[in-house]
């Protein structure tokens, strides 16, 4: 393998990693803050893609406007779902079971909704005009759009880190993950915080859906497919760990990319293998911080 | 003790029941129990199949039915699940008293239903699933398939590549297809046919992403590096859309000839991709909306469009033809009740179909119960006759039906 091909493959892996991370980040955020596992996270991704399709391909709007619309729509719907449904099961005995049932039912409902509105045919969305070509340097060809996606992924990582660590809202969000009662006593509207966090996470998922649409086919049922991949990332990264999710996405993306070169027949096996090994030897996640012992 | 009056009224009631039920019995029906997926990734194939089957039923019934029977078509969502479909099929036979099992998109469901058909001695008309084994090593007397199997597509594909070598010499191929039975069978059948027709080739890579993979970037860069002259693809549905979209900016289609002979030319792809579908790709499918240029095909496509507001994907034609096959067989036998007589009628039966070019009539091969059809392979060209597609196939090459069936030694080896 010559050096330039090595880099080409490295960047291919990075594209995959970025999408994995963008989807997993919202999932991680919700879990990190509210300890909610949102099975329907992928369905907000799908919904975003359809809203983007409607705006761009049907109404002829600008791609970037569609990106915002997809995010907003998914975000608002996410908040509605949290406010009217999820909120009612917090703190119940066996909350985990209820979470799975409830969010799984969101998947079924959103899938049917999409089918009612847009039918079952595959839909397609064009890339924005400015990002259609490819960049070429030192014999390495990378589609401009993929570079933009990688850039957006990096931006989200940095922005999320800044939000969570450097702002008051971020501190409140992190604190509500640790001790909700104390936070409520201090006068913070904890339920509202949860709704907002849920909205931000689903908005992120919706935007990612629009961003992925020019590269994939927009189809009902896409939600359940992306959730499986991002599940691997979330588990590897350590549930609720933002940086962990990013590193895990990079790992899965690159493992996959190089497995395709060296063992093309078994390439799909490797991400599952990494997950299985992690679960056996470090079940709390590859990148989970060491547990602080509580006395 | 019952009074005489009471007995008399009971008798009257019995008499009435007899009259009513005989009145019902006079409405004679051929009952078809179909199983198509209406949801999920293959939902569009199910929807189109049901619409086309109903179209055929309406046409036949409007002309008074067959042999004094009206045709009745029922469908249940197969959910593309074999075990669930088996349960429904058994209920169809025991409770609904269907005369025929019908349909099925997924080969896994097809393989499960052919077992039910064999046990219950109910004819199963396969209209879409393409796994060759159903009409080869797993063939049972009550199964018939009215659409192409993958072997026929791959045989036509091999002939196309053979011809191509004469005008545009090529040496190497790579294959990419979904990592399950359908994908693997295609590659194996293509290689078998290339050998059979004496084509020289070298495989420089085979790639097996999972079904419904969403990110093909690393596969694409790897294929570009392998530089095959021909890239053979075995995808179906949205996977093709995703792969092509992701491959365009890498210039893959300028470097290698994209060749996708089984499901690549499906209208669903043409309509979903619009202008973003590159020109010059070599594709085929089991039915084309713009080939052959016959009155029957035009009529079929126009009627489907009128009924549903969209142009049909290839699966629709299989269902349409399947209903006509049943009607023909019932007409020959005179009733839908004798499965064995119907099997005899179907074996070797000839009947005209939308995908038959001028001067050719499709027929069911008595040995394999597989329909024998022509296959046309085309190249993507600009064409706006079937919106929303802006590209259709053209520059057709057509392959004779009888060259495409699996040879006996291949079937024997598989057993």
XYZ file of C-alpha atoms in Angstrom, chain B residues 122-332:
211
model
C -51.186 -25.673 -3.111
C -49.610 -23.987 -6.074
C -47.284 -21.109 -5.185
C -46.734 -18.528 -7.901
C -43.477 -16.668 -7.259
C -43.466 -13.158 -8.694
C -40.431 -11.300 -7.427
C -37.865 -13.147 -5.283
C -34.868 -14.123 -7.402
C -32.907 -16.847 -5.589
C -32.125 -19.435 -8.254
C -32.405 -22.394 -5.860
C -36.222 -22.117 -5.790
C -36.318 -23.315 -9.381
C -33.204 -25.477 -9.148
C -32.120 -27.567 -6.163
C -35.152 -26.631 -4.036
C -37.760 -27.047 -6.751
C -40.958 -28.840 -5.749
C -43.866 -29.680 -8.102
C -46.220 -26.930 -6.914
C -43.844 -23.995 -7.277
C -43.683 -21.753 -10.364
C -41.795 -18.511 -10.893
C -42.972 -15.900 -13.391
C -40.048 -13.488 -13.134
C -36.333 -13.886 -13.829
C -34.002 -15.462 -11.324
C -30.525 -14.115 -10.652
C -28.949 -16.844 -12.788
C -30.721 -15.555 -15.898
C -29.647 -11.988 -15.152
C -26.066 -13.056 -14.582
C -26.016 -15.206 -17.730
C -27.183 -12.190 -19.744
C -24.577 -10.107 -17.913
C -21.819 -12.542 -18.841
C -22.879 -12.451 -22.504
C -22.838 -8.652 -22.418
C -19.303 -8.656 -21.023
C -18.235 -11.161 -23.657
C -19.478 -8.893 -26.447
C -17.975 -5.854 -24.801
C -14.516 -7.444 -24.826
C -14.625 -7.446 -28.617
C -15.206 -3.705 -28.962
C -13.605 -2.405 -25.782
C -11.047 -4.863 -24.427
C -11.187 -5.363 -20.683
C -9.310 -7.681 -18.369
C -10.180 -7.177 -14.718
C -13.376 -7.158 -12.683
C -14.221 -6.347 -9.087
C -17.484 -7.170 -7.377
C -19.402 -5.360 -4.676
C -22.675 -6.654 -3.276
C -24.598 -7.111 -0.050
C -23.167 -9.709 2.324
C -25.980 -12.266 2.273
C -27.266 -15.065 0.052
C -28.513 -12.772 -2.748
C -25.197 -10.936 -3.140
C -23.010 -14.035 -2.936
C -25.189 -16.049 -5.329
C -24.941 -13.340 -7.983
C -21.150 -13.220 -7.932
C -20.860 -16.981 -8.032
C -23.351 -17.234 -10.923
C -21.614 -14.484 -12.868
C -18.243 -16.224 -12.587
C -19.824 -19.539 -13.594
C -21.365 -17.957 -16.682
C -18.199 -16.090 -17.684
C -16.373 -19.439 -17.579
C -19.207 -21.168 -19.422
C -19.086 -18.631 -22.266
C -15.298 -18.780 -22.390
C -14.635 -15.229 -21.219
C -11.188 -14.514 -19.818
C -11.141 -12.317 -16.724
C -9.223 -11.618 -13.568
C -10.904 -10.746 -10.270
C -9.052 -7.892 -8.553
C -11.312 -7.583 -5.546
C -14.627 -8.590 -4.034
C -16.277 -6.421 -1.409
C -19.114 -7.355 0.935
C -20.683 -4.485 2.830
C -23.640 -5.450 4.975
C -27.146 -5.067 3.578
C -28.413 -1.492 4.140
C -24.888 -0.211 4.795
C -25.016 3.553 4.890
C -21.399 4.538 4.360
C -19.517 3.123 1.372
C -16.690 5.683 1.302
C -13.939 3.290 2.350
C -15.167 0.637 -0.078
C -15.131 3.188 -2.870
C -11.588 4.373 -2.226
C -10.491 0.763 -2.023
C -12.131 -0.063 -5.372
C -10.589 3.017 -7.008
C -7.209 1.741 -5.800
C -7.871 -1.763 -7.210
C -8.602 -0.169 -10.651
C -10.918 -2.843 -12.084
C -11.937 -2.374 -15.738
C -15.436 -3.499 -14.789
C -17.079 -2.987 -11.422
C -19.927 -5.482 -11.064
C -22.542 -4.490 -8.532
C -25.119 -6.688 -6.838
C -26.950 -4.087 -4.754
C -30.682 -3.492 -4.707
C -32.874 -0.584 -3.682
C -31.555 2.296 -1.619
C -28.117 0.724 -1.296
C -27.508 1.397 -4.986
C -28.589 5.005 -4.535
C -26.227 5.526 -1.599
C -23.306 3.789 -3.313
C -23.576 5.750 -6.559
C -24.008 9.087 -4.777
C -20.930 8.497 -2.668
C -18.839 7.196 -5.568
C -19.474 10.047 -8.049
C -17.045 12.598 -6.544
C -14.286 9.977 -6.438
C -14.523 9.663 -10.211
C -15.145 5.914 -9.898
C -17.461 5.830 -12.917
C -14.855 7.409 -15.199
C -12.231 4.895 -14.100
C -14.279 1.682 -14.155
C -17.377 0.622 -16.046
C -20.247 0.259 -13.583
C -22.135 -2.906 -14.452
C -25.276 -3.872 -12.538
C -27.254 -6.503 -14.426
C -29.866 -7.813 -11.959
C -31.494 -4.911 -10.133
C -29.511 -1.828 -11.112
C -31.907 -0.635 -13.789
C -34.962 -0.689 -11.571
C -37.148 2.369 -12.127
C -36.974 3.149 -8.428
C -33.277 3.998 -8.799
C -33.853 6.028 -11.961
C -36.617 8.027 -10.304
C -34.827 8.554 -6.982
C -31.568 9.825 -8.457
C -32.736 12.149 -11.233
C -29.873 14.218 -12.621
C -27.419 12.879 -10.094
C -27.410 9.486 -11.847
C -24.292 9.395 -14.053
C -24.657 8.642 -17.766
C -23.089 5.575 -19.311
C -23.715 3.093 -16.482
C -24.660 -0.376 -17.720
C -27.784 -1.590 -15.930
C -30.652 -3.995 -16.211
C -33.728 -5.095 -14.295
C -36.479 -7.671 -14.683
C -38.829 -5.239 -16.403
C -38.286 -1.855 -18.027
C -40.838 0.912 -18.495
C -39.373 1.884 -21.880
C -38.461 -1.527 -23.303
C -39.756 -3.309 -25.305
C -41.461 -0.692 -27.430
C -44.636 -2.750 -27.827
C -48.273 -1.762 -27.476
C -48.717 -4.206 -24.600
C -45.851 -2.781 -22.549
C -46.930 0.810 -23.191
C -50.472 -0.053 -22.252
C -49.376 -1.775 -19.048
C -47.138 1.118 -17.935
C -49.776 3.755 -18.762
C -52.497 1.881 -16.908
C -50.318 1.445 -13.858
C -49.495 5.138 -13.878
C -53.138 6.055 -14.181
C -54.072 3.813 -11.272
C -51.315 4.787 -8.836
C -49.912 8.116 -10.010
C -46.419 6.654 -10.299
C -44.501 4.526 -12.779
C -43.979 0.891 -11.775
C -40.829 -0.656 -10.333
C -39.927 -4.015 -11.879
C -41.598 -6.089 -9.199
C -45.029 -4.898 -10.368
C -44.802 -6.717 -13.678
C -44.154 -10.058 -11.984
C -47.362 -9.737 -9.967
C -49.334 -8.597 -13.020
C -48.098 -11.547 -15.045
C -48.630 -13.938 -12.135
C -52.373 -13.247 -12.034
C -52.599 -13.844 -15.788
C -50.696 -17.122 -15.420
C -53.306 -18.274 -12.900
C -56.167 -17.160 -15.144
C -54.676 -19.047 -18.114
C -54.219 -22.210 -16.085
C -57.759 -22.100 -14.649
C -59.115 -21.518 -18.137
C -57.315 -24.606 -19.414
